[in-house]
Tab-separated table of N, CA and C and ligand atoms in Angstrom:
chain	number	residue	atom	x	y	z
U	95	UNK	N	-6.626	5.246	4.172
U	95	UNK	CA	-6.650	3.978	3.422
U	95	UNK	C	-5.883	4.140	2.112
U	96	UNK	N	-4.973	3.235	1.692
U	96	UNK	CA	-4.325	3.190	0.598
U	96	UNK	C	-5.088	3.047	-0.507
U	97	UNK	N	-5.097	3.750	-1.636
U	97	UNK	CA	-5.478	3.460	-3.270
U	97	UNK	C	-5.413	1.815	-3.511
U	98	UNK	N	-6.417	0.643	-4.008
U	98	UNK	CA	-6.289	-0.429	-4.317
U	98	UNK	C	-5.109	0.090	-5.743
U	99	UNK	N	-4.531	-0.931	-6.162
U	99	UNK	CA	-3.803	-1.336	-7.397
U	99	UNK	C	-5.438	-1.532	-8.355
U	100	UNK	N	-5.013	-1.181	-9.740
U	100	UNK	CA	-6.316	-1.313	-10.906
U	100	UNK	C	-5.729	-2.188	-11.796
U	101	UNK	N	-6.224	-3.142	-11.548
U	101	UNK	CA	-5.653	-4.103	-13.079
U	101	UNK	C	-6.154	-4.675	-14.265
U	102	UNK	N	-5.924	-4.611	-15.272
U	102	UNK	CA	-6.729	-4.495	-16.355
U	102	UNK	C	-6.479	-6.318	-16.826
U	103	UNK	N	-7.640	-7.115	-17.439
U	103	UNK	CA	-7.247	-8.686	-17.021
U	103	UNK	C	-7.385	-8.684	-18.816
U	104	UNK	N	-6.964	-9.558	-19.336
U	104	UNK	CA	-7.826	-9.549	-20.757
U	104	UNK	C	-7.270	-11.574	-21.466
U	105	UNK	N	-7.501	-11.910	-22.313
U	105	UNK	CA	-7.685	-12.889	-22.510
U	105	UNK	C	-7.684	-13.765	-24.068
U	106	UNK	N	-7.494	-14.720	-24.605
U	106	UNK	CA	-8.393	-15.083	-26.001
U	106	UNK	C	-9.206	-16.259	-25.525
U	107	UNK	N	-9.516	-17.047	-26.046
U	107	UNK	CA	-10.292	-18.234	-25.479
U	107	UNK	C	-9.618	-19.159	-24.962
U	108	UNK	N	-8.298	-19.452	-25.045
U	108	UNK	CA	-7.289	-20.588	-24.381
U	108	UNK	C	-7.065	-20.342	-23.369
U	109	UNK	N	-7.331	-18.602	-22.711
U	109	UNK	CA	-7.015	-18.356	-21.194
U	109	UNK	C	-8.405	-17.947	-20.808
U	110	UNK	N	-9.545	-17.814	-21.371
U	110	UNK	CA	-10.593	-17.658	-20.597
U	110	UNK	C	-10.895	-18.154	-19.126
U	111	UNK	N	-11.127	-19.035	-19.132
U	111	UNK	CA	-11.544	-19.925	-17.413
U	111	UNK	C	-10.329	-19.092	-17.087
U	112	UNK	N	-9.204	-19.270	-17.004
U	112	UNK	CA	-8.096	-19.294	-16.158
U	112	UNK	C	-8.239	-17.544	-15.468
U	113	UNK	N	-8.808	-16.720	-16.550
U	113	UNK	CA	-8.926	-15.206	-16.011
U	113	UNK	C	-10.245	-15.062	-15.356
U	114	UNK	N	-11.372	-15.912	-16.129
U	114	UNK	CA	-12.470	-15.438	-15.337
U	114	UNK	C	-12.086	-15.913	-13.569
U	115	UNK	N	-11.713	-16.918	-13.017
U	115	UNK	CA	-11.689	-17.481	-12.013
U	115	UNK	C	-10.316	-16.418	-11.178
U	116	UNK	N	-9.511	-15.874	-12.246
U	116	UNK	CA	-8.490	-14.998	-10.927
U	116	UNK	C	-8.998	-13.509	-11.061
U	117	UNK	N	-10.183	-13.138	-12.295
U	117	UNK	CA	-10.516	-12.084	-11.784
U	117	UNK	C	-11.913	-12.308	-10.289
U	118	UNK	N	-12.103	-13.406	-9.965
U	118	UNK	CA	-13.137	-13.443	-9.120
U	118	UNK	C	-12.079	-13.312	-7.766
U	119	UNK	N	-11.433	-14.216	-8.096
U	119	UNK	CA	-10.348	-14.385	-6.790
U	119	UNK	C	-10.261	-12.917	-6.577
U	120	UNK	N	-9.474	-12.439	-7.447
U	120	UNK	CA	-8.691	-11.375	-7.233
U	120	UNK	C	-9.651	-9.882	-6.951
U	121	UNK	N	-10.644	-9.698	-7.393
U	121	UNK	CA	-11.411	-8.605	-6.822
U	121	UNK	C	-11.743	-8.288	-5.826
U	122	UNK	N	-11.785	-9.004	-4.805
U	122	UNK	CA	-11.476	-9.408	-3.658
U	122	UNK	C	-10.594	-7.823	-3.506
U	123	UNK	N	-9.595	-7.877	-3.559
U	123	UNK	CA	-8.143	-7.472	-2.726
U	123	UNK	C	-7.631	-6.147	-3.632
U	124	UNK	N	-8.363	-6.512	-5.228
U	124	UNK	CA	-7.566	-5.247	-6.274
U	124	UNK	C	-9.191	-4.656	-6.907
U	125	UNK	N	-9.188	-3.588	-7.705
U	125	UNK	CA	-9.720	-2.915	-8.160
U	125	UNK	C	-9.737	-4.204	-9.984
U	126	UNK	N	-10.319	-4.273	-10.700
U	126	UNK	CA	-10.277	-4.912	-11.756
U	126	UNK	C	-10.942	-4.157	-12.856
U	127	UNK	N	-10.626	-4.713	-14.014
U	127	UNK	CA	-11.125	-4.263	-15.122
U	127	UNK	C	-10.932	-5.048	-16.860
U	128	UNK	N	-11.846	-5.746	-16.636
U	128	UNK	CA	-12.078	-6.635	-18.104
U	128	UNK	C	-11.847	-6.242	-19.601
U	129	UNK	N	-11.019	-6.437	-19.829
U	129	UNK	CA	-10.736	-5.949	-21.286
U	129	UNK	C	-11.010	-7.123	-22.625
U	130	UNK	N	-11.571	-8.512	-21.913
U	130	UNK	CA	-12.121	-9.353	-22.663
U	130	UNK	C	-11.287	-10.373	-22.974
U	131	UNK	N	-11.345	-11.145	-23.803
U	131	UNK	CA	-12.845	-11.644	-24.325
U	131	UNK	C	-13.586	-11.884	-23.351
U	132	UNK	N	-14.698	-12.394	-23.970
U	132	UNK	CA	-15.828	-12.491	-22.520
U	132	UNK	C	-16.564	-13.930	-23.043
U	133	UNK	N	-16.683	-14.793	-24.233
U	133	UNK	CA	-17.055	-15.848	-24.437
U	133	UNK	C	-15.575	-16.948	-24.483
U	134	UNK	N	-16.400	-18.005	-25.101
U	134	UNK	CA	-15.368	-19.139	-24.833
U	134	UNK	C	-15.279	-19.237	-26.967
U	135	UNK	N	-15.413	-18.369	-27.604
U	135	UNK	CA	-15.392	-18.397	-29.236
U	135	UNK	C	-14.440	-18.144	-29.579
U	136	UNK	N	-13.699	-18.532	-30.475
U	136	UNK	CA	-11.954	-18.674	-31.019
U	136	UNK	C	-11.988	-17.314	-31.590
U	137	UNK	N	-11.093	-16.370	-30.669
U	137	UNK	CA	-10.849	-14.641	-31.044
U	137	UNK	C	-9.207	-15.141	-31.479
U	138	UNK	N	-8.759	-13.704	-31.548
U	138	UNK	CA	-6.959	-13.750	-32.156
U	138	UNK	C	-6.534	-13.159	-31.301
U	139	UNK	N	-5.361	-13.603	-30.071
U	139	UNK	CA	-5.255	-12.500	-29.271
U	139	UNK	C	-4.518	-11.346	-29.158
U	140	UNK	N	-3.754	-10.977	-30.342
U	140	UNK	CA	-3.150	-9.735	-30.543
U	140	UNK	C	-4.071	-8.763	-29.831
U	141	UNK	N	-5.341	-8.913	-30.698
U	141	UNK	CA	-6.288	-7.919	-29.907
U	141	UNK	C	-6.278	-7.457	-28.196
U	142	UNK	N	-6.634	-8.736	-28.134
U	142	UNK	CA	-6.900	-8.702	-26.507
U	142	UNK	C	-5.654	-8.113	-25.712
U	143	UNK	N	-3.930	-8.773	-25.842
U	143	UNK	CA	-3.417	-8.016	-24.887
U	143	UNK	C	-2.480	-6.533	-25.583
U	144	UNK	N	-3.507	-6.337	-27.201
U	144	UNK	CA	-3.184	-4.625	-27.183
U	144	UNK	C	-4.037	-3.641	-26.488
U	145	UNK	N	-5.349	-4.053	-26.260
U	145	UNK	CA	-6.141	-3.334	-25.134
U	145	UNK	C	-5.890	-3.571	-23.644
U	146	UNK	N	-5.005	-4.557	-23.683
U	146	UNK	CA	-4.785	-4.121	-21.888
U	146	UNK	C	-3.521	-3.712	-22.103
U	147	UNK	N	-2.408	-3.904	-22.655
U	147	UNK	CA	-1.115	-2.959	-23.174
U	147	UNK	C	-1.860	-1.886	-23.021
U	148	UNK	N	-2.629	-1.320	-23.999
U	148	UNK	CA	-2.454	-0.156	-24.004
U	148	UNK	C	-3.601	0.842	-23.110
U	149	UNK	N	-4.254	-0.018	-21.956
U	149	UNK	CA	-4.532	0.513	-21.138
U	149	UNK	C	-3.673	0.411	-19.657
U	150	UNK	N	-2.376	-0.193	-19.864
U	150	UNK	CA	-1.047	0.110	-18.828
U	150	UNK	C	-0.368	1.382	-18.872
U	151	UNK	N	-0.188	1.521	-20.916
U	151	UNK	CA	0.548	2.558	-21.441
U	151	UNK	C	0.096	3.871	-21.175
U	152	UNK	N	-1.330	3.940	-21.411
U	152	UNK	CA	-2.292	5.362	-20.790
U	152	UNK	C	-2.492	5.727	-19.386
U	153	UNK	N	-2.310	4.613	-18.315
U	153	UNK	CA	-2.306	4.836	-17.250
U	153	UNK	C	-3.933	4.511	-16.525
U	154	UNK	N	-4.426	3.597	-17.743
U	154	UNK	CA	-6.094	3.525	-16.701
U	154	UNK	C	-6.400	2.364	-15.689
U	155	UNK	N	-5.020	1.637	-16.195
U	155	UNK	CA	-5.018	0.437	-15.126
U	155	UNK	C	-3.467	0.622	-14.971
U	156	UNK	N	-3.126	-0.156	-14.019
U	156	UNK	CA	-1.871	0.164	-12.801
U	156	UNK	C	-0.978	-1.009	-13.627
U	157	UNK	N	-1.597	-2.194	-13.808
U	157	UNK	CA	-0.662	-3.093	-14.057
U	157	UNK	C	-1.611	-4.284	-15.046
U	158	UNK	N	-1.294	-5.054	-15.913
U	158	UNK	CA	-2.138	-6.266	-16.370
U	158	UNK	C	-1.658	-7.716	-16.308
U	159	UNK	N	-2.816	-8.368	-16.506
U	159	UNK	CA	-2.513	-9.800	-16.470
U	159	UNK	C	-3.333	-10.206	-17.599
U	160	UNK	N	-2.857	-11.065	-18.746
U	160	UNK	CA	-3.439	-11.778	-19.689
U	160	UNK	C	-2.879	-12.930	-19.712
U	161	UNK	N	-3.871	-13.852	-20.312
U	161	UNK	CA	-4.025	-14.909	-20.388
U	161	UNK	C	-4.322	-15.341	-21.492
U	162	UNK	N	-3.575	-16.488	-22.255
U	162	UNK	CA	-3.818	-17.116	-23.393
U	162	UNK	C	-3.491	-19.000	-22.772
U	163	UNK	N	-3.534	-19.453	-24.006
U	163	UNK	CA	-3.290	-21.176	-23.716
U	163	UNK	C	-2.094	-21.181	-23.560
U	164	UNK	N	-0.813	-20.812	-23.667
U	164	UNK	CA	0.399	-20.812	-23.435
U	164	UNK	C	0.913	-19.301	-22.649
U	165	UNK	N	0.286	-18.813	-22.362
U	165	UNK	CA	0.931	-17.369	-22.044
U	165	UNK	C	1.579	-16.485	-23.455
U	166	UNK	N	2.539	-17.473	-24.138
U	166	UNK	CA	3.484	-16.773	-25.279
U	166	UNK	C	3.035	-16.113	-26.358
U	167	UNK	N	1.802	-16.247	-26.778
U	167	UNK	CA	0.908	-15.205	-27.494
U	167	UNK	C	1.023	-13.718	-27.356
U	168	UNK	N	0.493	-13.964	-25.875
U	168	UNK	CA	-0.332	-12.746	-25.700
U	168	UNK	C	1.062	-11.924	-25.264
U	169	UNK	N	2.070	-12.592	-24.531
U	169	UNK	CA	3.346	-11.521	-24.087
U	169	UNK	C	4.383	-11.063	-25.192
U	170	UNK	N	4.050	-12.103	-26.302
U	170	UNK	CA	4.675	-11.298	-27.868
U	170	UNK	C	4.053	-10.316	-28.073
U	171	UNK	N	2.563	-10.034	-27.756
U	171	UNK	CA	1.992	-9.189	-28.141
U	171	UNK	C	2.221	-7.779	-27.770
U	172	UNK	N	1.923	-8.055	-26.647
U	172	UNK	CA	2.000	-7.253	-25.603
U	172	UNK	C	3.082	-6.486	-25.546
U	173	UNK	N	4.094	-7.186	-25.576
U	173	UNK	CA	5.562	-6.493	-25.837
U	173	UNK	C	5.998	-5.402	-27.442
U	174	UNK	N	4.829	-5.650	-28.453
U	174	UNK	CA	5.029	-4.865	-29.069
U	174	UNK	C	4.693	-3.106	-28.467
U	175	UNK	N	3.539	-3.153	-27.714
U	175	UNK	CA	3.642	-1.590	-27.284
U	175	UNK	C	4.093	-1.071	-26.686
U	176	UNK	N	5.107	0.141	-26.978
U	176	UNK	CA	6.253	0.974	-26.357
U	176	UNK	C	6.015	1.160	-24.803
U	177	UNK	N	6.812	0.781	-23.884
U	177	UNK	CA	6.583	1.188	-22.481
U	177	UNK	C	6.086	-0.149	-21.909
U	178	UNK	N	5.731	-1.737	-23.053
U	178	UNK	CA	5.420	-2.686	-22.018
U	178	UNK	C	6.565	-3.463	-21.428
U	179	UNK	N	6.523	-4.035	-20.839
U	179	UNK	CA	7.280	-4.964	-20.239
U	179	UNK	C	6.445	-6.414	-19.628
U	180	UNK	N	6.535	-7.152	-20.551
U	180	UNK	CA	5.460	-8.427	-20.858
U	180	UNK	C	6.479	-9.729	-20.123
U	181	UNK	N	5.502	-10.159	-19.016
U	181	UNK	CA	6.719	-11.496	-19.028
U	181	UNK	C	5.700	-12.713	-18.926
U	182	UNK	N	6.300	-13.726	-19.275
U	182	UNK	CA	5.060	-14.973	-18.916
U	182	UNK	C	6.173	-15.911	-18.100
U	183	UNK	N	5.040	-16.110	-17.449
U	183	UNK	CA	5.537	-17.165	-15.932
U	183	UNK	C	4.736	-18.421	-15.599
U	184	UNK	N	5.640	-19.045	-15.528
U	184	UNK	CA	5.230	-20.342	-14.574
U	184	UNK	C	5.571	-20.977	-13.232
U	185	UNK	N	5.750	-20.031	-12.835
U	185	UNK	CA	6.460	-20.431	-11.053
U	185	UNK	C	6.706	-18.934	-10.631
U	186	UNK	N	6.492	-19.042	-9.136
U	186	UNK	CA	6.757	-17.741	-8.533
U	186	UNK	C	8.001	-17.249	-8.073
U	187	UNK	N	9.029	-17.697	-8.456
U	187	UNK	CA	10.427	-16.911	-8.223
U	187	UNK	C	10.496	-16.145	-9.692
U	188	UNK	N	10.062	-16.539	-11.081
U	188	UNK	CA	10.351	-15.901	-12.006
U	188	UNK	C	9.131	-14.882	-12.039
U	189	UNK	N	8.301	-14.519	-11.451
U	189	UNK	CA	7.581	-13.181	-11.410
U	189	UNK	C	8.245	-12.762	-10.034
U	190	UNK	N	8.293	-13.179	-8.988
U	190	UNK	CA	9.237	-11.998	-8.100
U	190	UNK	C	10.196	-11.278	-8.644
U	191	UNK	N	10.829	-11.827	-9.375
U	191	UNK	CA	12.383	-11.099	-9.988
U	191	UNK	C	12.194	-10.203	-11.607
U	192	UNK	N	10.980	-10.547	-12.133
U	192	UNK	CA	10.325	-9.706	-13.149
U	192	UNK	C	9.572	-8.648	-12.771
U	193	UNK	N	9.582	-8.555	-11.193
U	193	UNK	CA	9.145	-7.165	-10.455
U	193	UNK	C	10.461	-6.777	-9.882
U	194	UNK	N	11.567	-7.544	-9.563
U	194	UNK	CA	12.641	-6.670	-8.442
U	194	UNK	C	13.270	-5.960	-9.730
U	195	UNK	N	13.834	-6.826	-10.611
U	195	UNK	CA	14.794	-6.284	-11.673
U	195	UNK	C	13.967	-5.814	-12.825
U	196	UNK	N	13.285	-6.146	-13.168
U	196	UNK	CA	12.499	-5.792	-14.835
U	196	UNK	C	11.460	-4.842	-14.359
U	197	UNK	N	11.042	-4.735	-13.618
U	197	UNK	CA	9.579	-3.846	-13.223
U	197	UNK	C	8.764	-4.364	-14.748
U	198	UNK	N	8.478	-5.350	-14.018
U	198	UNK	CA	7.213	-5.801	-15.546
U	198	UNK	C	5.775	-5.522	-15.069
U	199	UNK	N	5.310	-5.089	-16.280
U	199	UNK	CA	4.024	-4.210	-15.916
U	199	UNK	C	3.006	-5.199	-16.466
U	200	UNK	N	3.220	-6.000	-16.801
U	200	UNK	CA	2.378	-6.951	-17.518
U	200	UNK	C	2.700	-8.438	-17.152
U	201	UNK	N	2.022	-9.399	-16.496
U	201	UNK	CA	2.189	-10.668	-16.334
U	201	UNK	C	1.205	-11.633	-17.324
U	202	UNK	N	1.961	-12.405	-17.840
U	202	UNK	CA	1.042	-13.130	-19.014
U	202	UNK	C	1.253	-14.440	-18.469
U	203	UNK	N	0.086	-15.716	-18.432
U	203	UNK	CA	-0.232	-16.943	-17.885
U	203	UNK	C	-0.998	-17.877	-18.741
U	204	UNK	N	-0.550	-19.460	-19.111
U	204	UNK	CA	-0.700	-20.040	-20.030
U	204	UNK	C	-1.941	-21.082	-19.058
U	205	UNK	N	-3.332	-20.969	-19.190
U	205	UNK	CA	-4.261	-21.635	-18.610
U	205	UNK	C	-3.723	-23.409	-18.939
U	206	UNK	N	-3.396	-23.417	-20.079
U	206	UNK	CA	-2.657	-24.876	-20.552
U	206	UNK	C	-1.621	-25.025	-19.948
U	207	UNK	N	-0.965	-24.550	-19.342
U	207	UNK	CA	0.299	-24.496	-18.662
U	207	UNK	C	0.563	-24.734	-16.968
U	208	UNK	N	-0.098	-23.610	-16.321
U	208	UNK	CA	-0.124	-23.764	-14.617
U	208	UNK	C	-1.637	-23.645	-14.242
U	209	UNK	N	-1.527	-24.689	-13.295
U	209	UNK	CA	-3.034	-25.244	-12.650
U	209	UNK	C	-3.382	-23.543	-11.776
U	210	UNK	N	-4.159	-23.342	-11.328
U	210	UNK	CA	-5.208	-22.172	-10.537
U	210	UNK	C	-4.517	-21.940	-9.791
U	211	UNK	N	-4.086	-23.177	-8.838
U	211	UNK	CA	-3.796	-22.283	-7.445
U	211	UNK	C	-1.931	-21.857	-7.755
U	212	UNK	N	-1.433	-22.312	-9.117
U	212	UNK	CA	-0.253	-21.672	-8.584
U	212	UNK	C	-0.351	-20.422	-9.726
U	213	UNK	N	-0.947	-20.309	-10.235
U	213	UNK	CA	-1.633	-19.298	-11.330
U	213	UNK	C	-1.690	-17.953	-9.997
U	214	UNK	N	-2.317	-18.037	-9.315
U	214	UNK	CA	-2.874	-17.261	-8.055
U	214	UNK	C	-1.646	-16.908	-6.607
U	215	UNK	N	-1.053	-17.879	-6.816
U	215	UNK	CA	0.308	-17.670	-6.056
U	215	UNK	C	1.576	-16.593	-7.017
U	216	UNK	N	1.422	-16.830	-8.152
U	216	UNK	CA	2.306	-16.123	-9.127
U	216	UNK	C	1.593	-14.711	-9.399
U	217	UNK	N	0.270	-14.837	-9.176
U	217	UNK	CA	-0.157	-13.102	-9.732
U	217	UNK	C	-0.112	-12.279	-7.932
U	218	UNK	N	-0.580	-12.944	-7.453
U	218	UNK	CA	0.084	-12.363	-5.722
U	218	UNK	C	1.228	-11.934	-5.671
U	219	UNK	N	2.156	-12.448	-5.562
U	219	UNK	CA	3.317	-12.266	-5.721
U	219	UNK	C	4.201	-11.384	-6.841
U	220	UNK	N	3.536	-11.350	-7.608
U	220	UNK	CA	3.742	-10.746	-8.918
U	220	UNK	C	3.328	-9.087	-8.380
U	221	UNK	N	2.141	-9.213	-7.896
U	221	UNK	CA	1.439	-7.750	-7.657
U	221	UNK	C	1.822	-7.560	-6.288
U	222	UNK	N	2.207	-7.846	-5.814
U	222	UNK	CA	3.056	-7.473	-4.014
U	222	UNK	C	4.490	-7.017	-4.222
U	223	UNK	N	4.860	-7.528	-5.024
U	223	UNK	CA	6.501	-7.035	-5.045
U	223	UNK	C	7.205	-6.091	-5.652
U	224	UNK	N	7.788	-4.961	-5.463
U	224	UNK	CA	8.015	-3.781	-5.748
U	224	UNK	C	9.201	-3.696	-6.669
U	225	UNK	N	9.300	-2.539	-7.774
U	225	UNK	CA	10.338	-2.899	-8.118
U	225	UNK	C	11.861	-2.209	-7.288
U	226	UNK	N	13.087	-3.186	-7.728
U	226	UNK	CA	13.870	-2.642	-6.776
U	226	UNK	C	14.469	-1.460	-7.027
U	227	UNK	N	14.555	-0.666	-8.480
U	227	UNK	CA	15.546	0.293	-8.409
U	227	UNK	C	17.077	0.296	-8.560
U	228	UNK	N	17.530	1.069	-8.373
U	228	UNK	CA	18.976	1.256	-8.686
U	228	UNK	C	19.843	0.909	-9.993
U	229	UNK	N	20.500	0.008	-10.032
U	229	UNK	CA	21.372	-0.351	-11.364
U	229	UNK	C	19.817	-1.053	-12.151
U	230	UNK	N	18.655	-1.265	-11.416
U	230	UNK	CA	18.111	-1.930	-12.483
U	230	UNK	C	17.430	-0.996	-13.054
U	231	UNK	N	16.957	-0.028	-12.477
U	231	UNK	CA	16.264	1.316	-13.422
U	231	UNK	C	17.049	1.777	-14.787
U	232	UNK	N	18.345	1.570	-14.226
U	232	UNK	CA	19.003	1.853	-15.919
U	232	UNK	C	18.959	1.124	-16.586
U	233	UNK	N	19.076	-0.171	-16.534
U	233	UNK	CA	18.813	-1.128	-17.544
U	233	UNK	C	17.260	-1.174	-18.068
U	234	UNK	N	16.279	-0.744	-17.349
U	234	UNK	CA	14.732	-0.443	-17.644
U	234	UNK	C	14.392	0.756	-18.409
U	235	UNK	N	15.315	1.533	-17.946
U	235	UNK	CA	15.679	2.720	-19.185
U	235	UNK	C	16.175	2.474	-20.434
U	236	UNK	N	16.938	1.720	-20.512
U	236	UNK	CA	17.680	1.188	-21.885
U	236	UNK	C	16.287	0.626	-22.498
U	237	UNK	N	15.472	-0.243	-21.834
U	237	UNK	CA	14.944	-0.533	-22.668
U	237	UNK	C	13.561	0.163	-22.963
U	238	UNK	N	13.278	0.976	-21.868
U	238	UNK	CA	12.066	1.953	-22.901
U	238	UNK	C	12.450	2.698	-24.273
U	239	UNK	N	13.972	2.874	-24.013
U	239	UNK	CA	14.387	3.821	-25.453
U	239	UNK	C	14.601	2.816	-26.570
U	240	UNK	N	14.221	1.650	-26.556
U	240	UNK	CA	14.560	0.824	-28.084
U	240	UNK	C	13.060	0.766	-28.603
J	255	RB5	C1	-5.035	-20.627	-29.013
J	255	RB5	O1	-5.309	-21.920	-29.441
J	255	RB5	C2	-3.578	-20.528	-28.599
J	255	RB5	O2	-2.749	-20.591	-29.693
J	255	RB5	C3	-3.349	-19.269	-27.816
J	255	RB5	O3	-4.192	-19.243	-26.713
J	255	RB5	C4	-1.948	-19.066	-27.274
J	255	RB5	O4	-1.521	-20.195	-26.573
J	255	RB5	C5	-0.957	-18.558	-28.200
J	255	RB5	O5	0.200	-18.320	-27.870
């Protein structure tokens, strides 16, 4: 039997619902792991996606998904720690291709933004698709060294 994928979910209050409901979905099929918030009380989310950043960066979860009211919070954030690769999406061709070419280790989702079920079509897809390699590893190299 193959190793599930571990994904670390985390949140501020604008993406709450939207994570609690795809970490239910999603446990199902992946290994999970809550990095918070856990109420619906106005937090700041720098916090939130530097603890799942930087539980990608250490290696205790495989890959993350955060959630804010726009997505764009939390993937500014996120993108500050060395080694992330933060993208926020709203349709599933732009997370397929943020796994073929970018190998993004982090998918960020705006609960204000895309309804559930395509929220759930984009993190599927997002977490199924491999990255491709070749000319794009060097360009993924370029950018771990900045
Ligand atoms: C919170 O109101 C909201 O600003 C936050 O969830 C996010 O959308 C920020 O980018």
């Amino acid at each position: 039997m193959t190793k599930k994928l571990k994904i670390g979910f985390g949140c501020d209050h604008g993406g709450i619902n939207l994570k609690n409901k795809l970490i239910e979905i999603l446990k199902k099929d992946y290994d999970v792991e809550d990095y918070g918030t856990y109420s619906a009380d106005s937090v700041d989310y720098p916090i939130y996606a530097k603890k799942v950043a930087e539980a990608v960066v250490s290696g205790n979860v495989d890959k993350g998904i955060i959630c804010c009211g726009s997505g764009i919070g939390v993937s500014i954030a996120a993108n500050k720690v060395k080694g992330i690769r933060a993208v926020v999406c709203s349709d599933t061709t732009s997370a397929r291709y943020s796994r073929l070419h970018n190998d993004a280790n982090i998918l960020c989702l705006g609960e204000r933004i895309v309804g559930l079920l395509t929220a759930e079509d984009i993190c599927r897809i997002w977490l199924e698709t491999d990255f491709e390699g070749g000319r794009h590893q060097r360009r993924v190299d370029m950018l771990n060294e900045m």
